[in-house]
Short mmCIF file of C-alpha atoms (C1' of nucleotides) in Angstrom, two decimals:
data_model
loop_
_atom_site.label_atom_id
_atom_site.label_comp_id
_atom_site.label_asym_id
_atom_site.label_seq_id
_atom_site.Cartn_x
_atom_site.Cartn_y
_atom_site.Cartn_z
CA MET A 1 26.01 -199.38 38.65
CA SER A 2 26.23 -199.44 34.91
CA PRO A 3 24.69 -196.48 33.18
CA GLY A 4 22.18 -196.57 30.39
CA HIS A 5 19.05 -198.49 30.91
CA THR A 6 17.42 -200.27 33.74
CA GLU A 7 19.26 -202.26 36.31
CA ILE A 8 16.08 -202.98 38.23
CA THR A 9 16.92 -201.28 41.46
CA ALA A 10 15.25 -202.26 44.68
CA PRO A 11 11.54 -202.42 44.00
CA VAL A 12 9.64 -199.58 45.62
CA VAL A 13 7.22 -202.04 47.05
CA SER A 14 8.45 -205.57 46.68
CA CYS A 15 6.05 -206.91 44.12
CA ASP A 16 8.17 -209.80 42.98
CA ASP A 17 5.40 -211.99 44.16
CA ASP A 18 2.05 -210.73 45.35
CA CYS A 19 2.82 -209.84 48.92
CA GLY A 20 -0.38 -208.18 49.91
CA ILE A 21 -0.81 -205.22 47.65
CA ARG A 22 -3.05 -207.17 45.39
CA ASP A 23 -5.42 -208.11 48.16
CA VAL A 24 -6.03 -204.48 48.94
CA LEU A 25 -6.08 -203.46 45.33
CA ASP A 26 -8.71 -206.01 44.51
CA ARG A 27 -10.93 -204.47 47.13
CA LEU A 28 -10.14 -200.95 46.00
CA GLY A 29 -10.36 -202.06 42.44
CA ASP A 30 -14.02 -202.90 42.32
CA LYS A 31 -16.36 -200.20 41.21
CA TRP A 32 -17.98 -199.27 44.50
CA SER A 33 -15.90 -200.12 47.58
CA VAL A 34 -14.00 -196.86 47.67
CA LEU A 35 -17.11 -194.80 47.09
CA VAL A 36 -18.86 -196.57 49.94
CA VAL A 37 -15.92 -196.11 52.29
CA VAL A 38 -15.84 -192.44 51.40
CA GLN A 39 -19.50 -192.06 52.18
CA LEU A 40 -19.23 -193.95 55.44
CA ALA A 41 -16.34 -191.71 56.42
CA ALA A 42 -18.97 -188.99 56.79
CA GLY A 43 -20.86 -191.04 59.36
CA VAL A 44 -23.24 -193.90 59.94
CA HIS A 45 -25.55 -194.74 57.07
CA ARG A 46 -28.55 -196.94 56.55
CA PHE A 47 -28.73 -199.11 53.49
CA LYS A 48 -31.02 -196.89 51.50
CA GLU A 49 -29.10 -193.79 52.50
CA LEU A 50 -25.95 -195.35 51.19
CA GLN A 51 -27.61 -196.26 47.95
CA ARG A 52 -28.88 -192.72 47.45
CA ALA A 53 -25.55 -191.20 48.42
CA VAL A 54 -23.40 -193.32 46.18
CA ASP A 55 -25.69 -192.73 43.24
CA GLY A 56 -25.52 -195.22 40.47
CA VAL A 57 -24.95 -198.31 42.54
CA SER A 58 -27.54 -201.02 42.16
CA GLN A 59 -29.03 -202.58 45.25
CA ARG A 60 -27.38 -205.84 44.39
CA MET A 61 -23.90 -204.35 44.08
CA LEU A 62 -24.30 -202.30 47.22
CA THR A 63 -25.19 -205.45 49.12
CA LEU A 64 -22.20 -207.30 47.75
CA THR A 65 -19.90 -204.38 48.43
CA VAL A 66 -20.86 -203.84 52.05
CA ARG A 67 -20.69 -207.58 52.65
CA ARG A 68 -17.15 -207.72 51.40
CA LEU A 69 -16.18 -204.66 53.40
CA GLU A 70 -17.73 -206.21 56.45
CA ARG A 71 -15.90 -209.46 55.84
CA ASP A 72 -12.63 -207.58 55.63
CA GLY A 73 -13.34 -205.86 58.92
CA LEU A 74 -13.63 -202.40 57.40
CA VAL A 75 -17.27 -201.80 58.29
CA THR A 76 -19.73 -203.02 60.89
CA ARG A 77 -23.32 -203.93 60.15
CA THR A 78 -25.88 -203.35 62.88
CA VAL A 79 -29.40 -204.70 62.53
CA HIS A 80 -32.15 -203.01 64.52
CA PRO A 81 -35.11 -205.38 64.79
CA THR A 82 -37.66 -202.62 64.27
CA VAL A 83 -40.92 -202.95 62.43
CA PRO A 84 -39.51 -201.84 59.12
CA PRO A 85 -36.07 -203.38 59.26
CA GLN A 86 -33.27 -200.91 59.85
CA VAL A 87 -29.63 -201.68 59.20
CA GLU A 88 -26.81 -199.30 59.91
CA TYR A 89 -23.34 -199.41 58.45
CA GLU A 90 -20.36 -197.80 60.07
CA LEU A 91 -16.63 -197.70 59.48
CA THR A 92 -14.43 -199.62 61.89
CA ALA A 93 -11.15 -198.20 63.12
CA LEU A 94 -9.50 -200.14 60.34
CA GLY A 95 -11.87 -198.61 57.85
CA HIS A 96 -11.15 -195.14 59.12
CA SER A 97 -7.43 -195.69 58.78
CA LEU A 98 -7.99 -196.32 55.09
CA THR A 99 -9.91 -193.11 54.73
CA HIS A 100 -6.79 -190.99 54.81
CA LEU A 101 -5.33 -192.84 51.86
CA VAL A 102 -8.54 -192.72 49.91
CA LYS A 103 -8.74 -189.03 50.61
CA GLY A 104 -5.26 -188.70 49.25
CA LEU A 105 -6.26 -190.44 46.06
CA ALA A 106 -9.28 -188.24 45.70
CA ASP A 107 -7.21 -185.11 46.21
CA TRP A 108 -4.63 -186.25 43.71
CA SER A 109 -7.37 -187.05 41.28
CA LEU A 110 -8.95 -183.63 41.55
CA ALA A 111 -5.62 -181.83 41.44
CA HIS A 112 -4.30 -183.60 38.36
CA ARG A 113 -7.46 -184.13 36.44
CA PRO A 114 -6.80 -181.26 34.04
CA GLN A 115 -3.37 -182.68 33.21
CA ILE A 116 -4.76 -186.12 32.57
CA GLU A 117 -7.58 -184.85 30.43
CA ALA A 118 -5.17 -182.72 28.43
CA ALA A 119 -2.90 -185.72 27.90
CA ARG A 120 -5.87 -187.77 26.74
CA ARG A 121 -7.02 -185.11 24.33
CA ALA A 122 -3.54 -184.82 22.89
CA TRP A 123 -3.31 -188.59 22.52
CA ASP A 124 -6.71 -188.92 20.92
CA ALA A 125 -6.03 -186.07 18.54
CA LYS A 126 -2.78 -187.71 17.48
CA ALA A 127 -4.59 -191.00 17.02
CA ASP A 128 -7.09 -189.45 14.63
CA MET A 129 -4.36 -188.14 12.38
CA PRO A 130 -3.95 -190.42 9.35
CA SER A 131 -0.32 -189.60 8.62
CA MET B 1 -29.43 -181.33 63.69
CA SER B 2 -31.56 -184.16 64.93
CA PRO B 3 -29.69 -186.79 66.86
CA GLY B 4 -29.76 -190.51 66.24
CA HIS B 5 -28.87 -191.68 62.83
CA THR B 6 -27.24 -190.17 59.83
CA GLU B 7 -28.02 -186.73 58.57
CA ILE B 8 -25.62 -187.07 55.67
CA THR B 9 -23.01 -184.54 56.68
CA ALA B 10 -20.80 -182.88 54.15
CA PRO B 11 -19.26 -185.60 52.00
CA VAL B 12 -15.59 -186.15 52.67
CA VAL B 13 -14.84 -185.92 49.00
CA SER B 14 -17.80 -184.62 47.12
CA CYS B 15 -18.93 -187.73 45.34
CA ASP B 16 -22.46 -186.61 44.70
CA ASP B 17 -21.67 -186.92 41.07
CA ASP B 18 -18.50 -188.45 39.71
CA CYS B 19 -16.15 -185.54 39.98
CA GLY B 20 -12.91 -187.19 39.07
CA ILE B 21 -12.28 -189.87 41.61
CA ARG B 22 -13.74 -192.46 39.32
CA ASP B 23 -11.38 -191.64 36.50
CA VAL B 24 -8.42 -192.35 38.69
CA LEU B 25 -10.05 -195.33 40.30
CA ASP B 26 -10.76 -196.93 36.98
CA ARG B 27 -7.08 -196.75 36.21
CA LEU B 28 -6.20 -198.07 39.62
CA GLY B 29 -8.91 -200.63 39.32
CA ASP B 30 -7.55 -202.62 36.47
CA LYS B 31 -5.36 -205.51 37.32
CA TRP B 32 -1.98 -204.25 36.21
CA SER B 33 -1.69 -200.45 36.10
CA VAL B 34 -0.58 -200.05 39.67
CA LEU B 35 1.92 -202.87 39.43
CA VAL B 36 3.42 -201.34 36.32
CA VAL B 37 3.64 -197.90 37.90
CA VAL B 38 5.32 -199.43 40.91
CA GLN B 39 7.89 -201.15 38.73
CA LEU B 40 8.57 -198.04 36.69
CA ALA B 41 9.05 -196.10 39.90
CA ALA B 42 12.28 -198.07 40.20
CA GLY B 43 13.53 -196.77 36.89
CA VAL B 44 13.30 -197.05 33.13
CA HIS B 45 12.23 -200.42 31.79
CA ARG B 46 12.06 -202.06 28.42
CA PHE B 47 8.95 -203.96 27.45
CA LYS B 48 10.30 -207.40 28.19
CA GLU B 49 11.85 -206.25 31.44
CA LEU B 50 8.51 -204.97 32.56
CA GLN B 51 6.83 -208.22 31.66
CA ARG B 52 9.35 -210.23 33.63
CA ALA B 53 9.19 -207.85 36.57
CA VAL B 54 5.44 -207.73 36.88
CA ASP B 55 5.19 -211.50 36.67
CA GLY B 56 1.90 -212.87 35.59
CA VAL B 57 0.95 -210.20 33.12
CA SER B 58 0.35 -211.38 29.60
CA GLN B 59 2.04 -209.58 26.77
CA ARG B 60 -1.32 -208.42 25.53
CA MET B 61 -2.38 -206.93 28.86
CA LEU B 62 0.99 -205.27 29.36
CA THR B 63 0.63 -203.60 26.00
CA LEU B 64 -2.86 -202.37 26.80
CA THR B 65 -1.79 -201.20 30.23
CA VAL B 66 1.20 -199.16 29.14
CA ARG B 67 -0.82 -197.67 26.30
CA ARG B 68 -3.45 -196.44 28.70
CA LEU B 69 -0.84 -195.09 31.08
CA GLU B 70 0.84 -193.33 28.20
CA ARG B 71 -2.47 -191.88 27.06
CA ASP B 72 -3.08 -190.52 30.54
CA GLY B 73 0.32 -188.90 30.57
CA LEU B 74 1.69 -191.09 33.34
CA VAL B 75 4.43 -192.76 31.33
CA THR B 76 6.50 -191.99 28.26
CA ARG B 77 7.30 -194.47 25.54
CA THR B 78 10.56 -194.09 23.70
CA VAL B 79 11.29 -196.15 20.61
CA HIS B 80 14.92 -196.71 19.66
CA PRO B 81 15.11 -197.69 15.99
CA THR B 82 17.76 -200.33 16.58
CA VAL B 83 18.08 -203.64 14.82
CA PRO B 84 16.07 -205.54 17.35
CA PRO B 85 13.49 -202.97 18.30
CA GLN B 86 13.99 -201.44 21.70
CA VAL B 87 11.30 -199.55 23.55
CA GLU B 88 11.75 -197.90 26.89
CA TYR B 89 9.06 -196.90 29.32
CA GLU B 90 9.53 -194.26 31.96
CA LEU B 91 7.35 -192.47 34.47
CA THR B 92 6.53 -188.84 33.80
CA ALA B 93 6.51 -186.28 36.59
CA LEU B 94 2.78 -186.90 36.85
CA GLY B 95 3.41 -190.61 37.14
CA HIS B 96 5.98 -190.07 39.86
CA SER B 97 3.56 -187.94 41.83
CA LEU B 98 1.20 -190.89 41.95
CA THR B 99 3.93 -193.14 43.28
CA HIS B 100 3.73 -191.66 46.74
CA LEU B 101 0.07 -192.52 47.01
CA VAL B 102 0.56 -196.00 45.67
CA LYS B 103 3.37 -196.47 48.13
CA GLY B 104 1.00 -195.41 50.87
CA LEU B 105 -1.51 -198.00 49.80
CA ALA B 106 1.13 -200.67 49.70
CA ASP B 107 2.35 -199.77 53.17
CA TRP B 108 -1.16 -199.75 54.54
CA SER B 109 -1.77 -203.07 52.90
CA LEU B 110 1.27 -204.69 54.43
CA ALA B 111 0.64 -203.15 57.82
CA HIS B 112 -2.98 -204.20 58.12
CA ARG B 113 -2.90 -207.46 56.26
CA PRO B 114 -2.96 -209.55 59.44
CA GLN B 115 -6.05 -207.72 60.67
CA ILE B 116 -7.85 -208.19 57.40
CA GLU B 117 -6.97 -211.85 57.20
CA ALA B 118 -8.12 -212.36 60.76
CA ALA B 119 -11.40 -210.64 60.01
CA ARG B 120 -11.88 -212.82 56.97
CA ARG B 121 -11.16 -216.00 58.88
CA ALA B 122 -13.63 -214.98 61.56
CA TRP B 123 -16.26 -214.20 58.95
CA ASP B 124 -15.74 -217.40 57.05
CA ALA B 125 -15.80 -219.48 60.21
CA LYS B 126 -19.07 -217.87 61.22
CA ALA B 127 -20.46 -218.52 57.75
CA ASP B 128 -19.70 -222.22 57.97
CA MET B 129 -21.66 -222.57 61.18
CA PRO B 130 -25.10 -224.06 60.52
CA SER B 131 -26.86 -222.60 63.54
"C1'" DC C 1 -36.66 -201.37 54.29
"C1'" DA C 2 -33.17 -204.60 53.45
"C1'" DG C 3 -32.05 -208.39 51.03
"C1'" DA C 4 -31.70 -212.90 48.49
"C1'" DA C 5 -32.25 -215.18 44.00
"C1'" DT C 6 -32.28 -215.36 39.15
"C1'" DC C 7 -31.12 -214.04 34.53
"C1'" DC C 8 -28.57 -211.63 31.16
"C1'" DT C 9 -25.13 -208.52 29.00
"C1'" DT C 10 -20.75 -206.71 28.73
"C1'" DA C 11 -15.88 -206.25 28.94
"C1'" DA C 12 -11.77 -207.71 31.19
"C1'" DC C 13 -8.53 -210.97 30.75
"C1'" DG C 14 -5.68 -214.94 28.93
"C1'" DA C 15 -3.76 -217.88 25.23
"C1'" DT C 16 -2.29 -218.33 20.79
"C1'" DA C 17 -0.62 -217.14 16.30
"C1'" DC C 18 1.30 -213.86 13.23
"C1'" DT C 19 4.25 -209.47 11.79
"C1'" DG C 20 7.91 -205.61 11.17
"C1'" DC D 1 12.07 -207.57 20.59
"C1'" DA D 2 7.81 -205.42 20.61
"C1'" DG D 3 4.08 -205.53 19.28
"C1'" DT D 4 -1.05 -206.48 16.57
"C1'" DA D 5 -4.99 -209.53 15.66
"C1'" DT D 6 -8.23 -213.04 16.81
"C1'" DC D 7 -10.65 -216.08 19.68
"C1'" DG D 8 -12.57 -218.11 23.79
"C1'" DT D 9 -13.42 -217.87 28.76
"C1'" DT D 10 -14.75 -215.86 32.87
"C1'" DA D 11 -16.22 -212.61 36.14
"C1'" DA D 12 -18.28 -208.17 37.13
"C1'" DG D 13 -22.04 -205.68 37.05
"C1'" DG D 14 -27.13 -204.35 35.96
"C1'" DA D 15 -32.18 -205.25 35.86
"C1'" DT D 16 -35.85 -207.59 37.70
"C1'" DT D 17 -38.55 -210.32 40.79
"C1'" DC D 18 -39.64 -212.17 45.25
"C1'" DT D 19 -39.48 -212.31 50.51
"C1'" DG D 20 -39.28 -211.46 55.88
#
DNA sequence: CAGAATCCTTAACGATACTG
DNA sequence: CAGTATCGTTAAGGATTCTG
């Protein structure tokens, strides 16, 4: 191994081509999927409950989000043919397995938030300086 | 506690308001940040090396991405005033601490990809059915 | 209540050209 | 090489209205 700069060692997660990470990232990337999964990790929710819990999500986006999660097999959608319609969403086993990772991200986020904010302040302060 | 449906138990990760998860998610959400972090986890990279390694990223987006990562304190940018300019990017300790989580996501992704694809095929097949 | 449909605004992204 | 600047496209998301 020559010293100095990069020799491009074995990629941590082969991302030479898109071998799957992107698929998951695209689902985690959108604004609401993770938040919904996190909420559902606490238990079964009806549509309106979800919307209140996530706070900020429009009804349209919540619909789209749960549909995509359902399509990916992360949540189940159960319709009860009652007089006011009642639909319950629940995490599948697959969905629950993701919860641990999401929890990890949340923990990391909370733990390192001060550092990140400090770095941002430092950067922004530097940027304001003319010379 | 009444039985039946949801009583909204304690949130897994308090997301009543946005208490930090979103900040991290927004950085994970964009198309390239994670890929760049993953590449840098393998070692120091120059700008062009990164662009080749990530494959698909435009020079503009790579610039924006590394700038944001630098602002957040996840990577360092070192300029060597050589005759052709040479800039090296490297993960900070903070950046490295994120690597574990990203690796976890990648592993999960690879492990459960078949399940997700199967679920999608099933969903799409069902959707095509007229009745 | 749960949702489908429509319209509209924004910003993420990509391609190209130019610079130190 | 490592950017910056500009432009055009597209997709994500929000607001609103209507329906079973």
